[in-house]
């Protein structure tokens, strides 16, 4: 890192975050995390105070509100996942900065009216921060990461390093005084990530590995990680795009989407959501309808798992490895079968979905089913002696054993009286 990058960072953040000599900046980030450099520089280079609390005076030992009150902090920078667990922040907090993860619109709606709220973005390789939003306002929809800060340029490029038009997703590259010289002792990785800038002769740009797009207003929207794509049923899916759609739902505070395989069959998309209110009855159904109306079928999660809060790493980011497996067995509430056909179909449901029991009125998609497993189910039903014909179903009206198929016993096939004897058991001579 060059000293010029730190000076540029401090100057830009002091101005955007409105840091003055009477400011008290809470040192929230661990000193081993790059965000700590931002907190230190903005406080000390503005003449303000940097408050260094004890570890036990920060989340998760206390709430964020309690930490801010104890420090009498006027400025704090936190990941959105930490802010999502907060219910009350003191009025003395002037500036609230979110960084490190995509910020859900619900957090902006909740906090931006009372505090100066800014969404910041930047990799460590660009000296902590490369872009910042203007102070945010409620009701703005998807939260942008803003524009490049002073003396920084950002490019959204395709695989041939050509700029893509507004609204089109590409990989984000940044250049400016904050771009590092490279990785110590790793020349190969340095050459891969720090590349020549085709738009500024003699300059280098950093390949962030993040996907972004320009808005018509000239701001950047964060889409997700280029290396976070998952493959489900042969489709390449960017989980961040699904998360962005879920985050716009009024009943969702936070959303994380992962691809996982917890039973038989292929990997499935699972959405973990923190409801905006305790009354989350039928939330999974509503979210299924909501995403089905806005996304292609292969991008609609097969399951929606409500959580009180998302698990976090020590740095305050979502710990995706700690997300629990969906409890499909706990969702079985349907009635027992009454007919032989219903009994067979419920048994086949359980075989395909890996469940011990399935009720007649339990939803196929709600229990982890998808289009591939529905075809497997139809095949097994035919082998069990049932003729199956598709019933009317969709993600808006999830199929269950009573209406996914119309089933009837398969008639025994007998040779026609006019069929020659040789054709009854073998091909023509």
Coordinates of C-alpha atoms in Angstrom, one line a residue:
X1 CA 0.0 0.0 0.0
X2 CA 1.2 3.5 -0.7
X3 CA 0.8 6.5 1.7
X4 CA -1.0 8.3 -1.0
X5 CA -3.8 5.8 -0.8
X6 CA -4.3 6.3 2.9
X7 CA -4.3 10.1 2.4
X8 CA -6.9 9.8 -0.3
X9 CA -9.1 7.5 1.7
X10 CA -9.1 9.8 4.8
X11 CA -9.9 12.9 2.8
X12 CA -12.8 11.3 1.0
X13 CA -14.3 9.6 4.0
X14 CA -14.0 12.7 6.3
X15 CA -15.9 14.7 3.8
X16 CA -18.6 12.0 3.0
X17 CA -19.1 10.9 6.6
X18 CA -19.1 14.5 7.9
X19 CA -16.3 13.8 10.5
X20 CA -15.5 16.9 12.4
X21 CA -13.0 17.7 15.3
X22 CA -15.8 16.9 17.9
X23 CA -16.5 13.5 16.4
X24 CA -16.2 10.3 18.4
X25 CA -15.5 7.4 16.0
X26 CA -16.1 3.9 17.4
X27 CA -13.3 1.4 16.6
X28 CA -15.7 -1.4 15.8
X29 CA -13.5 -3.5 13.5
X30 CA -10.8 -5.7 14.7
X31 CA -7.3 -4.2 14.3
X32 CA -6.6 -7.2 12.0
X33 CA -9.4 -6.1 9.6
X34 CA -8.8 -3.5 6.9
X35 CA -11.9 -1.4 8.1
X36 CA -9.9 -0.6 11.2
X37 CA -7.6 1.5 9.1
X38 CA -10.5 3.6 7.8
X39 CA -11.8 4.2 11.4
X40 CA -8.4 5.2 12.6
X41 CA -7.6 7.5 9.8
X42 CA -10.9 9.3 9.6
X43 CA -10.8 10.0 13.4
X44 CA -7.2 11.1 13.9
X45 CA -6.7 13.0 10.7
X46 CA -9.9 15.0 11.3
X47 CA -8.8 16.0 14.8
X48 CA -11.6 13.8 16.3
X49 CA -11.5 11.1 18.9
X50 CA -11.1 7.3 18.3
X51 CA -12.8 5.3 20.9
X52 CA -11.2 2.0 21.6
X53 CA -13.6 -0.2 23.6
X54 CA -12.8 -3.5 25.3
X55 CA -13.8 -6.6 23.4
X56 CA -16.6 -7.3 25.9
X57 CA -18.1 -3.9 25.1
X58 CA -18.8 -4.7 21.5
X59 CA -21.3 -7.1 19.8
X60 CA -22.0 -9.9 20.3
X61 CA -21.4 -9.4 24.0
X62 CA -23.6 -6.3 24.0
X63 CA -26.0 -4.8 21.4
X64 CA -24.7 -2.3 18.9
X65 CA -26.9 0.4 20.5
X66 CA -25.4 -0.3 23.9
X67 CA -21.9 -0.1 22.5
X68 CA -22.6 3.2 20.8
X69 CA -24.1 4.7 24.0
X70 CA -21.2 3.5 26.2
X71 CA -18.7 5.1 23.8
X72 CA -20.8 8.2 23.2
X73 CA -19.9 7.6 19.6
X74 CA -21.1 9.9 16.8
X75 CA -19.8 7.7 13.9
X76 CA -19.8 4.0 13.4
X77 CA -19.1 1.6 10.6
X78 CA -20.7 -1.9 10.7
X79 CA -21.6 -4.8 8.4
X80 CA -25.3 -4.8 7.5
X81 CA -25.7 -8.2 9.3
X82 CA -24.8 -6.5 12.6
X83 CA -27.1 -3.6 12.0
X84 CA -30.0 -5.9 11.2
X85 CA -29.9 -7.3 14.7
X86 CA -30.3 -3.9 16.2
X87 CA -33.6 -2.4 17.5
X88 CA -32.5 0.9 18.9
X89 CA -29.7 3.4 18.2
X90 CA -29.1 6.5 20.2
X91 CA -30.0 9.9 18.7
X92 CA -26.4 11.1 19.3
X93 CA -25.1 8.8 16.5
X94 CA -24.7 11.2 13.6
X95 CA -23.3 9.0 10.8
X96 CA -24.0 5.3 10.2
X97 CA -21.8 3.6 7.6
X98 CA -22.6 0.1 6.3
X99 CA -19.9 -1.9 4.5
X100 CA -18.6 -5.3 3.8
X101 CA -21.8 -6.9 2.5
X102 CA -24.8 -6.0 0.3
X103 CA -27.2 -3.7 2.3
X104 CA -30.9 -4.7 2.2
X105 CA -33.3 -1.8 1.5
X106 CA -35.1 -2.5 4.7
X107 CA -32.2 -1.3 6.8
X108 CA -32.1 1.9 4.9
X109 CA -35.8 2.4 5.4
X110 CA -35.4 1.8 9.1
X111 CA -32.3 3.9 9.9
X112 CA -31.7 6.5 7.3
X113 CA -34.3 9.0 8.5
X114 CA -32.7 9.3 11.9
X115 CA -29.0 9.1 10.9
X116 CA -26.7 10.1 8.1
X117 CA -26.4 6.7 6.4
X118 CA -23.9 5.8 3.8
X119 CA -23.2 2.6 2.0
X120 CA -19.5 2.1 1.3
X121 CA -17.7 -0.4 -0.9
X122 CA -14.1 -1.4 -1.4
X123 CA -11.6 -4.3 -1.4
X124 CA -8.5 -4.3 0.8
X125 CA -6.4 -4.1 -2.4
X126 CA -7.8 -0.7 -3.1
X127 CA -7.0 0.7 0.4
X128 CA -10.2 -0.2 2.1
X129 CA -12.7 1.9 0.1
X130 CA -13.3 2.6 -3.6
X131 CA -16.9 3.9 -3.8
X132 CA -19.5 5.4 -1.5
X133 CA -23.1 6.3 -1.9
X134 CA -24.6 9.7 -1.2
X135 CA -26.4 9.9 2.1
X136 CA -29.3 7.4 1.7
X137 CA -33.0 8.0 2.1
X138 CA -35.9 5.7 2.8
X139 CA -37.9 4.1 0.0
X140 CA -35.1 4.1 -2.6
X141 CA -35.2 0.4 -3.5
X142 CA -32.0 -1.4 -4.2
X143 CA -29.2 0.2 -2.2
X144 CA -26.3 1.4 -4.5
X145 CA -22.7 1.4 -3.6
X146 CA -22.6 4.9 -5.1
X147 CA -19.9 6.5 -7.2
X148 CA -16.1 6.1 -7.1
X149 CA -14.6 8.4 -4.5
X150 CA -12.3 11.3 -5.4
X151 CA -9.3 10.3 -7.6
X152 CA -10.7 6.8 -8.1
X153 CA -12.1 5.4 -11.4
X154 CA -14.3 2.4 -11.7
X155 CA -15.0 0.3 -14.8
X156 CA -17.6 -2.4 -15.3
X157 CA -16.2 -4.6 -18.0
X158 CA -17.0 -7.8 -19.9
X159 CA -14.6 -10.7 -20.4
X160 CA -12.8 -8.8 -23.2
X161 CA -12.1 -5.8 -20.9
X162 CA -14.7 -3.8 -22.8
X163 CA -17.2 -1.5 -21.0
X164 CA -20.8 -2.8 -20.7
X165 CA -23.8 -0.5 -21.0
X166 CA -25.8 0.7 -18.0
X167 CA -28.0 -2.0 -16.6
X168 CA -25.7 -4.8 -17.8
X169 CA -23.8 -6.8 -15.3
X170 CA -20.0 -7.0 -15.6
X171 CA -16.9 -7.4 -13.5
X172 CA -15.8 -4.3 -11.5
X173 CA -12.3 -2.9 -11.9
X174 CA -10.9 0.0 -10.0
X175 CA -7.9 2.2 -10.4
X176 CA -6.4 5.2 -8.5
X177 CA -3.9 6.0 -5.8
X178 CA -5.3 3.4 -3.4
X179 CA -4.6 0.4 -5.7
X180 CA -1.9 -1.7 -4.0
X181 CA 1.4 -2.6 -5.6
X182 CA 0.6 -6.3 -5.3
X183 CA 0.7 -9.4 -3.0
X184 CA 3.9 -9.9 -1.1
X185 CA 5.8 -12.9 -2.4
X186 CA 3.0 -13.9 -4.8
X187 CA 4.0 -12.7 -8.3
X188 CA 1.6 -15.0 -10.1
X189 CA -1.5 -13.8 -8.2
X190 CA -0.4 -10.2 -8.5
X191 CA -0.2 -10.5 -12.3
X192 CA -3.7 -12.1 -12.3
X193 CA -5.4 -9.5 -10.2
X194 CA -3.5 -6.3 -10.9
X195 CA -3.7 -5.7 -14.7
X196 CA -2.8 -2.9 -17.1
X197 CA -5.5 -0.4 -17.5
X198 CA -6.5 -0.1 -21.2
X199 CA -8.1 3.3 -20.6
X200 CA -5.2 5.0 -18.8
X201 CA -1.8 4.3 -20.4
X202 CA 0.8 3.4 -17.8
X203 CA -1.7 2.8 -15.1
X204 CA -2.8 -0.4 -13.4
X205 CA -6.3 -1.4 -12.3
X206 CA -7.4 -4.0 -9.7
X207 CA -9.7 -6.8 -10.8
X208 CA -12.1 -7.0 -7.8
X209 CA -13.9 -10.2 -8.7
X210 CA -17.1 -8.5 -7.9
X211 CA -20.0 -8.2 -10.3
X212 CA -21.7 -4.8 -10.6
X213 CA -23.7 -2.7 -13.0
X214 CA -24.1 1.0 -13.7
X215 CA -27.5 2.6 -13.1
X216 CA -28.9 5.3 -15.4
X217 CA -28.1 7.8 -12.6
X218 CA -24.4 7.0 -12.9
X219 CA -24.2 4.9 -9.6
X220 CA -23.0 1.4 -9.1
X221 CA -25.1 -1.5 -8.0
X222 CA -23.4 -4.4 -6.3
X223 CA -24.6 -7.7 -7.8
X224 CA -22.4 -10.4 -6.2
X225 CA -19.2 -12.2 -6.5
X226 CA -18.0 -13.5 -9.9
X227 CA -16.7 -16.6 -8.2
X228 CA -19.9 -17.1 -6.1
X229 CA -21.9 -18.5 -9.1
X230 CA -23.5 -21.9 -8.4
X231 CA -24.7 -24.5 -10.8
X232 CA -28.2 -25.9 -10.1
X233 CA -29.9 -28.3 -12.5
X234 CA -27.5 -27.2 -15.2
X235 CA -28.1 -23.5 -14.8
X236 CA -25.5 -21.1 -13.6
X237 CA -27.0 -18.8 -11.0
X238 CA -25.7 -15.8 -9.2
X239 CA -27.1 -16.0 -5.6
X240 CA -26.7 -12.3 -5.1
X241 CA -29.3 -11.6 -7.8
X242 CA -31.8 -13.8 -5.9
X243 CA -30.9 -12.1 -2.6
X244 CA -31.4 -8.7 -4.2
X245 CA -35.0 -9.6 -5.2
X246 CA -35.8 -11.0 -1.8
X247 CA -34.5 -7.9 -0.1
X248 CA -37.1 -5.8 -1.8
X249 CA -39.9 -7.7 -0.1
X250 CA -41.6 -5.7 2.6
X251 CA -41.6 -8.7 5.0
X252 CA -37.8 -9.4 4.7
X253 CA -35.1 -7.7 6.7
X254 CA -32.2 -9.8 5.4
X255 CA -31.8 -12.6 2.9
X256 CA -29.0 -15.0 2.1
X257 CA -29.2 -17.6 -0.7
X258 CA -27.0 -20.7 -1.0
X259 CA -27.0 -23.9 -3.0
X260 CA -26.8 -27.0 -0.9
X261 CA -27.5 -30.7 -1.1
X262 CA -28.9 -32.1 2.1
X263 CA -30.7 -35.2 0.7
X264 CA -31.2 -37.2 -2.5
X265 CA -31.1 -35.4 -5.8
X266 CA -29.2 -32.4 -7.1
X267 CA -28.3 -29.3 -5.2
X268 CA -31.1 -26.9 -4.5
X269 CA -31.3 -23.2 -3.9
X270 CA -32.2 -22.4 -0.3
X271 CA -33.1 -18.9 0.9
X272 CA -32.5 -17.9 4.5
X273 CA -34.6 -14.9 5.6
X274 CA -34.8 -12.7 8.7
X275 CA -38.5 -11.6 8.8
X276 CA -39.3 -7.9 9.3
X277 CA -41.9 -8.8 11.9
X278 CA -42.5 -11.7 14.3
X279 CA -45.7 -12.6 12.4
X280 CA -44.1 -14.7 9.6
X281 CA -47.0 -17.1 9.1
X282 CA -47.1 -18.2 5.5
X283 CA -44.0 -16.2 4.7
X284 CA -42.5 -19.0 2.7
X285 CA -45.6 -19.2 0.5
X286 CA -45.6 -15.4 -0.1
X287 CA -41.9 -15.4 -0.9
X288 CA -42.3 -18.2 -3.3
X289 CA -45.0 -16.3 -5.2
X290 CA -43.0 -13.1 -5.0
X291 CA -39.8 -14.6 -6.5
X292 CA -41.7 -16.6 -9.1
X293 CA -43.2 -13.4 -10.4
X294 CA -39.8 -11.8 -10.8
X295 CA -37.3 -14.5 -11.5
X296 CA -36.9 -17.4 -14.0
X297 CA -38.1 -20.7 -12.5
X298 CA -34.5 -22.1 -12.1
X299 CA -33.7 -19.1 -9.9
X300 CA -36.6 -19.5 -7.5
X301 CA -35.4 -21.1 -4.2
X302 CA -36.9 -24.5 -3.4
X303 CA -37.0 -23.6 0.2
X304 CA -37.3 -20.5 2.4
X305 CA -36.0 -20.8 5.9
X306 CA -36.9 -18.1 8.4
X307 CA -34.3 -17.3 11.1
X308 CA -34.3 -14.9 14.0
X309 CA -30.9 -13.7 12.9
X310 CA -28.2 -14.8 10.5
X311 CA -25.0 -16.5 12.0
X312 CA -22.0 -14.1 11.8
X313 CA -18.3 -14.6 11.7
X314 CA -15.9 -12.8 14.1
X315 CA -15.7 -10.0 11.6
X316 CA -19.4 -9.5 11.6
X317 CA -20.1 -11.0 8.1
X318 CA -22.7 -13.7 7.4
X319 CA -21.2 -17.1 8.2
X320 CA -22.7 -19.2 5.4
X321 CA -21.1 -22.4 6.6
X322 CA -23.1 -22.1 9.9
X323 CA -26.5 -21.8 8.1
X324 CA -28.7 -24.7 9.2
X325 CA -30.1 -27.4 6.9
X326 CA -33.8 -26.9 6.0
X327 CA -36.0 -29.0 8.3
X328 CA -38.3 -30.5 5.6
X329 CA -39.5 -33.2 7.9
X330 CA -40.8 -30.6 10.4
X331 CA -43.0 -29.2 7.7
X332 CA -45.0 -32.4 7.1
X333 CA -48.5 -31.6 8.4
X334 CA -50.8 -33.1 5.8
X335 CA -53.5 -35.6 6.5
X336 CA -53.0 -39.3 6.1
X337 CA -53.9 -41.0 2.8
X338 CA -57.4 -42.3 2.4
X339 CA -57.1 -44.2 -0.9
X340 CA -54.7 -46.8 -2.2
X341 CA -53.5 -44.3 -4.9
X342 CA -52.9 -41.6 -2.2
X343 CA -51.0 -44.1 -0.1
X344 CA -48.7 -45.1 -3.0
X345 CA -48.1 -41.5 -4.0
X346 CA -47.3 -40.4 -0.4
X347 CA -44.8 -43.2 -0.1
X348 CA -43.2 -42.2 -3.4
X349 CA -43.1 -38.6 -2.3
X350 CA -41.1 -39.7 0.8
X351 CA -38.7 -41.8 -1.3
X352 CA -37.9 -39.1 -3.7
X353 CA -37.6 -36.3 -1.1
X354 CA -35.8 -38.5 1.5
X355 CA -38.6 -38.2 4.1
X356 CA -40.1 -40.8 6.3
X357 CA -43.6 -39.5 6.0
X358 CA -45.5 -37.2 3.7
X359 CA -49.1 -36.1 4.1
X360 CA -51.6 -35.9 1.2
X361 CA -51.9 -32.1 1.4
X362 CA -48.2 -31.3 1.9
X363 CA -46.7 -29.1 -0.8
X364 CA -44.1 -30.8 -3.0
X365 CA -41.9 -27.7 -3.5
X366 CA -42.3 -26.7 0.2
X367 CA -40.7 -30.1 1.1
X368 CA -37.7 -29.5 -1.1
X369 CA -39.0 -30.8 -4.4
X370 CA -38.1 -29.4 -7.8
X371 CA -38.8 -30.1 -11.5
X372 CA -36.1 -32.8 -11.7
X373 CA -37.4 -34.7 -8.6
X374 CA -41.0 -34.3 -9.9
X375 CA -40.0 -36.2 -13.1
X376 CA -38.4 -38.9 -10.9
X377 CA -41.6 -39.1 -9.0
X378 CA -43.7 -39.5 -12.1
X379 CA -41.4 -42.3 -13.3
X380 CA -41.6 -44.2 -10.1
X381 CA -45.4 -43.8 -10.0
X382 CA -45.6 -45.4 -13.4
X383 CA -43.4 -48.3 -12.3
X384 CA -45.7 -48.7 -9.3
X385 CA -48.6 -49.4 -11.7
X386 CA -50.2 -45.9 -11.8
X387 CA -50.9 -43.8 -14.8
X388 CA -50.1 -40.3 -14.0
X389 CA -51.1 -37.1 -15.8
X390 CA -50.0 -33.7 -14.7
X391 CA -52.4 -31.7 -12.6
X392 CA -52.5 -27.9 -12.7
X393 CA -49.7 -26.7 -10.5
X394 CA -47.1 -24.0 -10.2
X395 CA -45.0 -22.3 -7.6
X396 CA -47.9 -20.0 -7.0
X397 CA -50.0 -23.0 -6.2
X398 CA -47.5 -25.7 -5.0
X399 CA -48.4 -29.2 -6.0
X400 CA -49.2 -31.8 -3.4
X401 CA -50.1 -35.5 -3.5
X402 CA -53.8 -34.8 -4.0
X403 CA -53.4 -32.6 -7.0
X404 CA -49.9 -32.9 -8.5
X405 CA -51.2 -35.9 -10.5
X406 CA -54.4 -37.5 -11.4
X407 CA -53.6 -41.2 -10.8
X408 CA -55.4 -44.3 -11.7
X409 CA -54.4 -48.0 -11.8
X410 CA -52.6 -48.9 -14.9
X411 CA -54.6 -51.4 -17.0
X412 CA -53.1 -54.7 -17.8
X413 CA -52.0 -54.8 -21.4
X414 CA -53.3 -57.9 -23.2
X415 CA -52.5 -58.8 -26.8
X416 CA -55.2 -58.1 -29.4
X417 CA -57.1 -61.2 -30.6
X418 CA -56.0 -60.3 -34.1
X419 CA -52.4 -60.1 -33.2
X420 CA -50.3 -62.9 -34.8
X421 CA -49.1 -65.4 -32.3
X422 CA -45.4 -64.7 -33.1
X423 CA -45.9 -61.0 -32.2
X424 CA -47.1 -61.7 -28.7
X425 CA -43.7 -62.4 -27.3
X426 CA -41.0 -61.4 -29.8
X427 CA -40.3 -59.4 -32.9
X428 CA -41.0 -60.5 -36.4
X429 CA -39.0 -63.5 -37.7

